[in-house]
GROMACS .gro file of C-alpha atoms in nm:
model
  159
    1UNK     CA    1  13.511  12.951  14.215
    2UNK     CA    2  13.309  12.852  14.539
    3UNK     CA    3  13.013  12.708  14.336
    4UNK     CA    4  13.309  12.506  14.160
    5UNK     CA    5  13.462  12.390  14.511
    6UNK     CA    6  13.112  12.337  14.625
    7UNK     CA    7  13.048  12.106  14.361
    8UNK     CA    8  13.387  11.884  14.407
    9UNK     CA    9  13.251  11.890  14.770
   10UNK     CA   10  12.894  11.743  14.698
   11UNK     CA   11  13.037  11.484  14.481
   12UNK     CA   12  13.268  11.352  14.719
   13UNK     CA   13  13.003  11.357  14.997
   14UNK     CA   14  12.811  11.118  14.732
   15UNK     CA   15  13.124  10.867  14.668
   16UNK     CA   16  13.259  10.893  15.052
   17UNK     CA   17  12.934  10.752  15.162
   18UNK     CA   18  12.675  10.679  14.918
   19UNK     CA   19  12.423  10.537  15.136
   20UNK     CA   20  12.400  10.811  15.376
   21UNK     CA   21  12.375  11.033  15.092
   22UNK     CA   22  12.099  10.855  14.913
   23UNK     CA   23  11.894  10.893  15.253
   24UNK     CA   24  11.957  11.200  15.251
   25UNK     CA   25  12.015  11.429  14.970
   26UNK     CA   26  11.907  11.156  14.722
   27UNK     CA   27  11.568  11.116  14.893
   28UNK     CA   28  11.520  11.458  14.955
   29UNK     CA   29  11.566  11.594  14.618
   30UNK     CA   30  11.273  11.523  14.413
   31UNK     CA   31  11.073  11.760  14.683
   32UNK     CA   32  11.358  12.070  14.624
   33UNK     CA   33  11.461  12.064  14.287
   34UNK     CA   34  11.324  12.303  14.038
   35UNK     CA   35  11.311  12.011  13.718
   36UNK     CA   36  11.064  11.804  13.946
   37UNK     CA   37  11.201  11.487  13.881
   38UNK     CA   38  10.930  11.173  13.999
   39UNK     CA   39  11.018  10.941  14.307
   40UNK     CA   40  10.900  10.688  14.063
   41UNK     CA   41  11.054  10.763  13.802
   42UNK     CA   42  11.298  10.468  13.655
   43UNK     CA   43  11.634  10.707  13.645
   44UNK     CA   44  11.546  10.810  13.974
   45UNK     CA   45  11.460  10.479  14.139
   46UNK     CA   46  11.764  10.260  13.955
   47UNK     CA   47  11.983  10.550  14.148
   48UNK     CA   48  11.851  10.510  14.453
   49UNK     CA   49  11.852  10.144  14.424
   50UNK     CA   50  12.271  10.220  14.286
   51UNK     CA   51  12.304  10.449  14.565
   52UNK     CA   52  12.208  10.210  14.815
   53UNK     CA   53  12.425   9.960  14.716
   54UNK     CA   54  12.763  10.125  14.630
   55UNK     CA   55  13.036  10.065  14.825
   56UNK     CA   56  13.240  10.389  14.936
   57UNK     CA   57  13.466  10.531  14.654
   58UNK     CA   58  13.778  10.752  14.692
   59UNK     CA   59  13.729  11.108  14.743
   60UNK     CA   60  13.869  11.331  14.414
   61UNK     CA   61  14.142  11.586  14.426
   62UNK     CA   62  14.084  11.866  14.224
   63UNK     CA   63  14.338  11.878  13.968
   64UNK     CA   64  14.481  12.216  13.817
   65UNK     CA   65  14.531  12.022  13.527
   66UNK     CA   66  14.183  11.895  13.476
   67UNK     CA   67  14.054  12.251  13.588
   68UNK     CA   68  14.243  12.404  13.280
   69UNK     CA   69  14.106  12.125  13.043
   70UNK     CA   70  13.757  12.139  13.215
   71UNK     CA   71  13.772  12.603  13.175
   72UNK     CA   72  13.855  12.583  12.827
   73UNK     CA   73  13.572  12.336  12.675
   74UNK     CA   74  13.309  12.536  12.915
   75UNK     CA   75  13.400  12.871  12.799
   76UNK     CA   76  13.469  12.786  12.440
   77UNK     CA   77  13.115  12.570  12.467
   78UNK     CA   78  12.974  12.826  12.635
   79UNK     CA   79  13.059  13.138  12.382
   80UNK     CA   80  12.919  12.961  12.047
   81UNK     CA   81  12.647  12.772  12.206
   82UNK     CA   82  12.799  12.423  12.163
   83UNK     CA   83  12.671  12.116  12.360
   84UNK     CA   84  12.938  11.808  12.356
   85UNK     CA   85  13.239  11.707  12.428
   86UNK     CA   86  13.449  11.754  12.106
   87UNK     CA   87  13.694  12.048  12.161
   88UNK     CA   88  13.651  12.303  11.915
   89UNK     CA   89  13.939  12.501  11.889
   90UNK     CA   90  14.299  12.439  11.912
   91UNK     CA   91  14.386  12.569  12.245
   92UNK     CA   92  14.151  12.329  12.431
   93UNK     CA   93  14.216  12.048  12.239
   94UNK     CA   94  14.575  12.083  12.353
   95UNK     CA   95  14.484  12.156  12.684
   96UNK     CA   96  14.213  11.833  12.695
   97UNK     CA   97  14.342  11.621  12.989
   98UNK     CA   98  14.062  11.372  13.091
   99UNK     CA   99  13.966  11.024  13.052
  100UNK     CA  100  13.572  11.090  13.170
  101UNK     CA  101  13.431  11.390  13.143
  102UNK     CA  102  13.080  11.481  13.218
  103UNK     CA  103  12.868  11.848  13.095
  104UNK     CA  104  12.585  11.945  13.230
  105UNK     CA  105  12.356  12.207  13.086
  106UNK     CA  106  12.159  12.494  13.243
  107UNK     CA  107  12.197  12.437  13.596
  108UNK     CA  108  12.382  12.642  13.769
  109UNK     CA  109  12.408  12.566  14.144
  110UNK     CA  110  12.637  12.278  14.245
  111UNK     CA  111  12.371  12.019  14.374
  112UNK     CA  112  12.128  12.073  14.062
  113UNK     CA  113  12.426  11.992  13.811
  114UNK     CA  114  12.561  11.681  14.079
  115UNK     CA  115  12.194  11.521  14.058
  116UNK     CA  116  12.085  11.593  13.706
  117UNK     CA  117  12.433  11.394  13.639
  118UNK     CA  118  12.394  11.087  13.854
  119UNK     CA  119  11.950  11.082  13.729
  120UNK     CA  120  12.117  11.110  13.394
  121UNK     CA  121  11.730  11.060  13.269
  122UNK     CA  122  11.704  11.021  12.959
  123UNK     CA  123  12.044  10.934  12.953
  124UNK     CA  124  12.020  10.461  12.849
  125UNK     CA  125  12.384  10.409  12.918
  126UNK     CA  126  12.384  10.625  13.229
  127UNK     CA  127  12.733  10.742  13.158
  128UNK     CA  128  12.770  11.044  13.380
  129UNK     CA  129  12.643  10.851  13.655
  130UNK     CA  130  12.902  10.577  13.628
  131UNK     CA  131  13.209  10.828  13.535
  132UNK     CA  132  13.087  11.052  13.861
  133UNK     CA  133  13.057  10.734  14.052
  134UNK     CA  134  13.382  10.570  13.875
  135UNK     CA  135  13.745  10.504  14.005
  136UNK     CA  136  13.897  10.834  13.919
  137UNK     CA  137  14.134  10.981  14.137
  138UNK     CA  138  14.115  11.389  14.029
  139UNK     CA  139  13.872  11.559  13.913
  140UNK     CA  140  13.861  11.969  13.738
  141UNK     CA  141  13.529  12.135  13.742
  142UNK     CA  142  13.416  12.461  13.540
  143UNK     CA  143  13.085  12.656  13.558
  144UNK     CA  144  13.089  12.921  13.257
  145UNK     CA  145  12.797  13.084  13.104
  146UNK     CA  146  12.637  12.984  12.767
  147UNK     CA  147  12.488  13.116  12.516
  148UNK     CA  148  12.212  12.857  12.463
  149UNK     CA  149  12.102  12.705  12.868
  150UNK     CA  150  12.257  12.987  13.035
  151UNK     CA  151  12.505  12.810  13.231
  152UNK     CA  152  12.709  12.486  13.152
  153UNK     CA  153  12.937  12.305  13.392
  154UNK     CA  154  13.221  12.096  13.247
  155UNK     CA  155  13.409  11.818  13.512
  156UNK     CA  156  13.682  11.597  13.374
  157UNK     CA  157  13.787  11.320  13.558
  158UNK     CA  158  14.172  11.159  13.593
  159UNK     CA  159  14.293  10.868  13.717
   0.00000   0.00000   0.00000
């Protein structure tokens, strides 16, 4: 879909050159986004401080097989409410081609679900930060309704 496309774009924008994109979006966002995060906040401020920092990263190819893998666990999450990354039926666990994967829950527009992954508050490890900001090569995105937060996005990441 576009918002799917949209959100391959804004993560390679990130990885291509982080620094321009922490003055930018990164330092923008707290004063657009709807969940309010805090300037101040310490999931906030250790991404800026990441952001600032990182080196540029290889952009991601979107990956039909990843996008299949990706569809599957957001639909099938999506229909009985599930939140995770266990596949719950068959089909998708056959179809499960990923070695990162990140889900995101109730955002729905491409830059919400991009920065609510790299925040990651709440999130001690911050492991969607470092699998969106990691060495993978391809990348499959899916944004399906659910039943529970309305929307859920679902990107798995290749090497």
């Amino acid at each position: 879909s576009a918002s799917e496309k949209e959100l391959i774009y804004i993560l390679n924008l990130a990885r291509i050159n982080p620094k321009l994109f922490c003055n930018t979006v990164v330092a923008k966002y707290p004063t657009i986004s709807n969940k309010g995060y805090i300037k101040n906040s310490d999931y906030y401020t250790s991404l800026v401080d990441t952001m600032s920092k990182l080196q540029p990263l290889k952009i991601l190819a979107p990956d039909s097989l990843c996008y299949v893998s990706a569809q599957c666990h957001a639909y099938n999450s999506g229909l009985t409410g599930y939140t995770g990354h266990t596949r719950d039926t068959d089909t998708c666990e056959q179809l499960k081609h990923f070695y990162g994967e990140c889900c995101d829950y109730g955002y729905s527009n491409p830059l919400d679900i991009i920065m609510a992954l790299l925040i990651d508050d709440g999130v001690a490890s911050l492991g969607h930060r470092y699998i969106c900001l990691g060495d993978y090569t391809a990348i499959g995105v899916s944004i399906q309704p659910h039943k529970t937060y309305g929307t859920n996005a679902v990107m798995d990441f290749y090497y």
